[in-house]
GROMACS .gro file of C-alpha atoms in nm:
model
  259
    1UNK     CA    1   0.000   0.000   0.000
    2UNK     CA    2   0.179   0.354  -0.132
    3UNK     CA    3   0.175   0.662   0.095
    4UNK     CA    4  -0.059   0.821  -0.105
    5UNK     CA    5  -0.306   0.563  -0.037
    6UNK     CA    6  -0.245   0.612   0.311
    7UNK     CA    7  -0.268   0.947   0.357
    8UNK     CA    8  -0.638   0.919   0.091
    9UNK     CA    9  -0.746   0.645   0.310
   10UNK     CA   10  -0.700   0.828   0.637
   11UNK     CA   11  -0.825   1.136   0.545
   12UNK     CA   12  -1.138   1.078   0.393
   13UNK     CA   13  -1.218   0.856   0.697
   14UNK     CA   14  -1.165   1.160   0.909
   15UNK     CA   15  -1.446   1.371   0.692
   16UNK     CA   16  -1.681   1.004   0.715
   17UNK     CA   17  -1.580   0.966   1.096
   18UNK     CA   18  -1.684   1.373   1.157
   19UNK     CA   19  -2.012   1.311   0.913
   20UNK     CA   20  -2.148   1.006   1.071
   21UNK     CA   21  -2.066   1.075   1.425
   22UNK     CA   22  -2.288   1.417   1.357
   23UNK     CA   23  -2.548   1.257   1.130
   24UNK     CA   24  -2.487   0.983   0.900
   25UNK     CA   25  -2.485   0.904   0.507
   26UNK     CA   26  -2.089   0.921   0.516
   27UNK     CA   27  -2.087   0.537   0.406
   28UNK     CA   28  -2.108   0.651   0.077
   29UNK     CA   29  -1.727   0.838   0.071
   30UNK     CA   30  -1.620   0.480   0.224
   31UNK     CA   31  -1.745   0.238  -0.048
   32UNK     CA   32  -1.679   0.550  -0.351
   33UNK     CA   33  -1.297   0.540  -0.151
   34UNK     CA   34  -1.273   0.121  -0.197
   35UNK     CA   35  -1.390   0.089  -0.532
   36UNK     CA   36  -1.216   0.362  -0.644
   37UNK     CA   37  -0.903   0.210  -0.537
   38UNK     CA   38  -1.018  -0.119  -0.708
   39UNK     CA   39  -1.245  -0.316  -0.442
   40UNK     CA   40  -1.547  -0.540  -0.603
   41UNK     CA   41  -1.877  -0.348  -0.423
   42UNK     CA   42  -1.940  -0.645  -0.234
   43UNK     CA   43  -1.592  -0.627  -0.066
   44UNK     CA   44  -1.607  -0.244  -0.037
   45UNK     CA   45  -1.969  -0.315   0.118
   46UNK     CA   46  -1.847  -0.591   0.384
   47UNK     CA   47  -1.503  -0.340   0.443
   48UNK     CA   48  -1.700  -0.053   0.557
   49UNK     CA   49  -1.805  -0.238   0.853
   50UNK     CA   50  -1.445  -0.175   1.024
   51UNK     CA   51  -1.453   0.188   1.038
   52UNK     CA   52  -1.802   0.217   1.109
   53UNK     CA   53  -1.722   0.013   1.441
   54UNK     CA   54  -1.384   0.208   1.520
   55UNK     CA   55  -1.567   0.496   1.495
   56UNK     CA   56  -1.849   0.382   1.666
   57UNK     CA   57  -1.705   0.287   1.973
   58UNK     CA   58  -1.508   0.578   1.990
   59UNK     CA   59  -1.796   0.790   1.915
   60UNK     CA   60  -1.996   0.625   2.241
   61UNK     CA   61  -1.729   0.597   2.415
   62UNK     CA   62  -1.689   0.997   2.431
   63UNK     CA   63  -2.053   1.040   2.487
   64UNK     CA   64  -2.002   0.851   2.795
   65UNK     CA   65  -1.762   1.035   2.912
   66UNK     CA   66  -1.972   1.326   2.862
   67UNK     CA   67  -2.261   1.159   3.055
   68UNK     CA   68  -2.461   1.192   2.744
   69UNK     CA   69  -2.512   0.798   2.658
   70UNK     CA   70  -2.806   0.642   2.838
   71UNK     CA   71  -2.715   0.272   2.858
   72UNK     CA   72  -3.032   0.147   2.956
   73UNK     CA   73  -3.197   0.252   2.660
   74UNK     CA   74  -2.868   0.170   2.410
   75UNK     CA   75  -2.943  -0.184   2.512
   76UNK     CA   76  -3.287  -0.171   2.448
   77UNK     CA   77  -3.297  -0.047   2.095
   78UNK     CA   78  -2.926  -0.194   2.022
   79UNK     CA   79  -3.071  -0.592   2.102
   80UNK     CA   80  -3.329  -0.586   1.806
   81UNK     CA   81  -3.110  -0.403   1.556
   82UNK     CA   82  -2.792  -0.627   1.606
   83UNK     CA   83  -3.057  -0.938   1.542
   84UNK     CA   84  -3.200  -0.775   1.234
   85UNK     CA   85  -2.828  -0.688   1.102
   86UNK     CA   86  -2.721  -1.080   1.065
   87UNK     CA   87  -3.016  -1.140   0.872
   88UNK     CA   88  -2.958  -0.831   0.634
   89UNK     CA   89  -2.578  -0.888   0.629
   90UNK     CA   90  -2.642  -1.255   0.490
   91UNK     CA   91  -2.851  -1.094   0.200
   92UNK     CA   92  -2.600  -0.834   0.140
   93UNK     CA   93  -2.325  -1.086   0.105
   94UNK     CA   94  -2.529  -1.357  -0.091
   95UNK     CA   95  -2.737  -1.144  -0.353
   96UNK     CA   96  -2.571  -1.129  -0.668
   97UNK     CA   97  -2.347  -0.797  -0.716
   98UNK     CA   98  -2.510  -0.629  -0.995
   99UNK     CA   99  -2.846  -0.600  -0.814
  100UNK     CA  100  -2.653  -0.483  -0.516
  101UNK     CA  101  -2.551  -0.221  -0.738
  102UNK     CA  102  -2.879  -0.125  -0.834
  103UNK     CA  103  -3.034  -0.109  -0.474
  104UNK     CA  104  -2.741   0.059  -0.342
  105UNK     CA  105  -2.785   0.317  -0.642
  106UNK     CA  106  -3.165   0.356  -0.498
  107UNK     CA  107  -3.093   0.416  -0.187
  108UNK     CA  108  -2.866   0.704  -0.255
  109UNK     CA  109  -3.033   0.881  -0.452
  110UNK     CA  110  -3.321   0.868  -0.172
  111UNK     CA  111  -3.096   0.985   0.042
  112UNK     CA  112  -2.942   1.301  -0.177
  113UNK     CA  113  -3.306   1.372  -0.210
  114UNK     CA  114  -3.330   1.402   0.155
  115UNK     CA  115  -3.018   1.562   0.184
  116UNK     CA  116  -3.163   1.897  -0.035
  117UNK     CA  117  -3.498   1.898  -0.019
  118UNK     CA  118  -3.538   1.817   0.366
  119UNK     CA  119  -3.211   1.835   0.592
  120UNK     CA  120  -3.364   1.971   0.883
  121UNK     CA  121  -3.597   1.681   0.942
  122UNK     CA  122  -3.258   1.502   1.045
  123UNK     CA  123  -3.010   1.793   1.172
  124UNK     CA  124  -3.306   1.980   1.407
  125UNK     CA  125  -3.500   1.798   1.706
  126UNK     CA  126  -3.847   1.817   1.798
  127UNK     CA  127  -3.777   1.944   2.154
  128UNK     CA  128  -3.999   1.682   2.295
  129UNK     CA  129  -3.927   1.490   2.605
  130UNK     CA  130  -3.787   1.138   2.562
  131UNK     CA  131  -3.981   0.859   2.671
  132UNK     CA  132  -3.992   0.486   2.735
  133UNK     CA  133  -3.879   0.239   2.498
  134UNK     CA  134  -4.196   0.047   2.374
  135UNK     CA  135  -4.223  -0.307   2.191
  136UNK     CA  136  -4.303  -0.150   1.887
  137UNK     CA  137  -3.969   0.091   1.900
  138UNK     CA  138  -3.802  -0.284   1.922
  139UNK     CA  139  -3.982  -0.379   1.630
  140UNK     CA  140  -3.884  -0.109   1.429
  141UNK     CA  141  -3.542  -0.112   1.522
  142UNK     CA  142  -3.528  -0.513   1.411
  143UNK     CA  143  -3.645  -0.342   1.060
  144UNK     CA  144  -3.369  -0.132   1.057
  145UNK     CA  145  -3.112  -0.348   1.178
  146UNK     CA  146  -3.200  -0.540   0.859
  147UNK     CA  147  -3.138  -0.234   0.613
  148UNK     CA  148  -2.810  -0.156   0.816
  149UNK     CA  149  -2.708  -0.493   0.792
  150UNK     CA  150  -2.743  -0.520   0.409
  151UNK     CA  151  -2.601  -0.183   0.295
  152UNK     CA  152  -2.485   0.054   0.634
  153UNK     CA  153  -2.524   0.387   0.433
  154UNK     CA  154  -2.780   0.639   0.573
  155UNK     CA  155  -2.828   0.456   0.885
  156UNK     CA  156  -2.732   0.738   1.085
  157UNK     CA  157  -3.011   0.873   0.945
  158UNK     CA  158  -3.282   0.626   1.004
  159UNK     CA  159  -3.151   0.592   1.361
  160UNK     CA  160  -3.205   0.952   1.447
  161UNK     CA  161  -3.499   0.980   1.252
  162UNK     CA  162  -3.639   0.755   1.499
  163UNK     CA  163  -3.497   0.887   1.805
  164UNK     CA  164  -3.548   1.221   1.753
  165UNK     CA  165  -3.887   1.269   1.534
  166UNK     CA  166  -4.067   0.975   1.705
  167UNK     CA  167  -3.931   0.907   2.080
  168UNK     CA  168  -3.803   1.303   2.148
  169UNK     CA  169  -3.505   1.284   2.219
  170UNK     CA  170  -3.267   1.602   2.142
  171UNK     CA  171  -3.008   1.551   1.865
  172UNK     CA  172  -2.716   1.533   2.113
  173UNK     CA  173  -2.846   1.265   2.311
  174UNK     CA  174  -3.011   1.059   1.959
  175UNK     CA  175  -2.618   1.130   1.862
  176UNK     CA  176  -2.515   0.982   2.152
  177UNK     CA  177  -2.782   0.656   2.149
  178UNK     CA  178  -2.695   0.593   1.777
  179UNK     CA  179  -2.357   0.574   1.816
  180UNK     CA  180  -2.408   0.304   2.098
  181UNK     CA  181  -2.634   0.068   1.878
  182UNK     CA  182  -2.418   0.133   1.587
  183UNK     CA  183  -2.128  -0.019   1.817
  184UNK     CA  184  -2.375  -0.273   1.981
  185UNK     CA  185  -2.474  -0.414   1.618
  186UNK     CA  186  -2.172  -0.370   1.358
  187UNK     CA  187  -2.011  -0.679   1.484
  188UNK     CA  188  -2.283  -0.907   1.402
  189UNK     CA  189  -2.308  -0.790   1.038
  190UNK     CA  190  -1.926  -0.788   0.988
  191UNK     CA  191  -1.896  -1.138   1.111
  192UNK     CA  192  -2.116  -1.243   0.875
  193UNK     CA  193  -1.910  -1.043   0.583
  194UNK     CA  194  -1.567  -1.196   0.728
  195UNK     CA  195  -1.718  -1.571   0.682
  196UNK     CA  196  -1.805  -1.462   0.340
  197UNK     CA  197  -1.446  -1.350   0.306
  198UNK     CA  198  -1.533  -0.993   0.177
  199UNK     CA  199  -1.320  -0.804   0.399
  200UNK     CA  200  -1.019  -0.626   0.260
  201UNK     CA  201  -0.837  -0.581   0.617
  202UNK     CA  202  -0.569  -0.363   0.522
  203UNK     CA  203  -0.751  -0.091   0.361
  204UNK     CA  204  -1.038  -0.099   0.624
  205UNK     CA  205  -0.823  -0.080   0.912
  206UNK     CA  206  -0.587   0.191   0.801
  207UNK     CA  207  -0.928   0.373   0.685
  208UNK     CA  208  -1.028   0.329   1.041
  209UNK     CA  209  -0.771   0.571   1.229
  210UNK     CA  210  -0.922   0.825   1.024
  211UNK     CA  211  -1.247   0.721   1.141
  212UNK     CA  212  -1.141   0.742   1.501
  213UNK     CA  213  -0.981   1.063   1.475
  214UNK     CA  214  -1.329   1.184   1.324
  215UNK     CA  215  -1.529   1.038   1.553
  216UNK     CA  216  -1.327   1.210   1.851
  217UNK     CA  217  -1.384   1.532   1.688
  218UNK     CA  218  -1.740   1.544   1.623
  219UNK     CA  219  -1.817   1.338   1.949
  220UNK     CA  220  -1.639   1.606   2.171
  221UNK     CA  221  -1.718   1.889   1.973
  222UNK     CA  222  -2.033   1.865   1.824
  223UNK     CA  223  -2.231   2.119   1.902
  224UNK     CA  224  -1.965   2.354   1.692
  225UNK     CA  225  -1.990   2.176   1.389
  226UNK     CA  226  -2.103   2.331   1.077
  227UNK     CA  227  -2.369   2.086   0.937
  228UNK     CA  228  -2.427   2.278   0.642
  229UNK     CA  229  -2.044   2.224   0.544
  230UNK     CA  230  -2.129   1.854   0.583
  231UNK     CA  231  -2.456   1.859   0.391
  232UNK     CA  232  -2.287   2.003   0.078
  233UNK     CA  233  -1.986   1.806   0.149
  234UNK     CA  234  -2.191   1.461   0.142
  235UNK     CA  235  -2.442   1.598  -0.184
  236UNK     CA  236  -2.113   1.588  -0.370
  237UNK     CA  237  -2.004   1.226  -0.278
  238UNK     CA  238  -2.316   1.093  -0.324
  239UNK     CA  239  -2.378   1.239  -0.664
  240UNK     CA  240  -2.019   1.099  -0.769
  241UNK     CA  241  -2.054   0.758  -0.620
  242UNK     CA  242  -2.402   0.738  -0.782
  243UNK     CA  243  -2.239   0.808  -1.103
  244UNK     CA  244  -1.973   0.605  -1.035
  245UNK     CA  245  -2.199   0.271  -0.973
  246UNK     CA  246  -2.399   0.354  -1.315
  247UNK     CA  247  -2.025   0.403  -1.494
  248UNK     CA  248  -2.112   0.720  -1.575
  249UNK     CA  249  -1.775   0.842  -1.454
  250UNK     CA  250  -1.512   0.658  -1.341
  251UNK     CA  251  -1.362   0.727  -0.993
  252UNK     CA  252  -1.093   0.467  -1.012
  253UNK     CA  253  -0.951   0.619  -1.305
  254UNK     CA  254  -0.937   0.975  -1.169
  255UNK     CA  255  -0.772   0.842  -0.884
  256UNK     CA  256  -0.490   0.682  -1.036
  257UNK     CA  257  -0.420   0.958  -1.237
  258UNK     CA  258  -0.393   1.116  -0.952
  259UNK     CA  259  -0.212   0.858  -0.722
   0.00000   0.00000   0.00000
């Protein structure tokens, strides 16, 4: 692995680490990044999962620290979605790559939608007060366990969407709850990807430490970061990768001119 690589690897997983401690949807830079640099999207897929729980666990750590992260309720919503995440991880890693492609594709575009037309719904809470955790927030959390499973990007999204819009909770503290289940669940789904053996260890770890160092920052000072810089920021991944996956444009090629 060059020094450029390196230094690529590292720094765009500080940007994802920053973007998906704060919100989520930074997946996308990870699997444009591994493709780019030659991965199959099945093997960039199953290789995100490394980062995401680096930066996850560093993330909740932090929170802790800060006395933001409610255990209790972690464990309650984190159960269901690590149960839901084998079963999507299986499908992920079994269903044939080209319709991966085309999902994935879907999803994104869903999500740059969101992204324009409707960041607030994510970025702002509802100033409610939190509640208790009820069956049915168990049940929907086994639903999204299975999306995060399959495909990871966005679920920052979904997570907070249903922390913050439908139990109350503040963005801080949903920041601090998703990174917990995130942690709780990713191991279940990469497991699953390692037995497949689409894991590419040495690009996912070394993309971790800039996940970390991301995480760290957001996680301890989040309430200074610009989320319109990361809105605009993400738009402009996604669009690429999108293109990218439709061969539109060709990200591996720019790259190695590059590199």
């Amino acid at each position: 692995m060059s020094v450029s690589i390196v230094i690529l690897l590292i720094c765009s997983g500080i940007f994802v680490g920053v973007v998906n401690t704060f919100a989520g949807a930074a997946a996308a830079v990870s699997i444009s990044v591994y493709t780019a640099l030659g991965l199959p999207i099945e093997i960039a897929n199953g290789t995100n999962r490394l980062p995401v729980l680096f930066q996850a666990s560093a993330a909740a750590v932090n929170f802790r620290k800060q006395h933001l992260l409610d255990y209790s309720v972690g464990l309650k919503l984190g159960i269901p979605t690590a149960l839901g995440a084998l079963a999507g991880a299986e499908f992920a890693a079994s269903v044939d790559p080209s319709i991966f492609v085309i999902l994935l594709a879907t999803i994104l575009i869903l999500l740059l939608t969101l992204l324009i037309f409707s960041p607030n719904r994510i970025f702002k809470g509802n100033g409610k007060p939190a509640r208790e955790v009820r069956k049915l927030d168990c049940l929907w959390f086994f639903l999204v366990g299975l999306y995060g499973g399959a495909f990871q990007i966005g679920m920052g999204y979904v997570i907070l969407g249903l922390t913050i819009m439908g139990m109350g909770y503040d963005v801080i503290t949903a920041n601090a709850l998703k990174s917990f289940i995130v942690m709780l669940y990713i191991p279940f789904s990469l497991a699953v990807f390692m037995y497949h053996g689409q894991i590419a260890y040495g690009y996912g770890l070394v993309h971790s430490i800039g996940n970390v160092i991301g995480a760290y920052v957001a996680s301890r000072y989040a309430t200074r970061i610009n989320t319109q810089f990361l809105r605009w920021m993400l738009i402009v991944f996604i669009v690429l990768t999108v293109l990218d996956l439709f061969k539109i444009i060709s990200i591996k090629n720019a790259l190695d001119n590059i590199l």
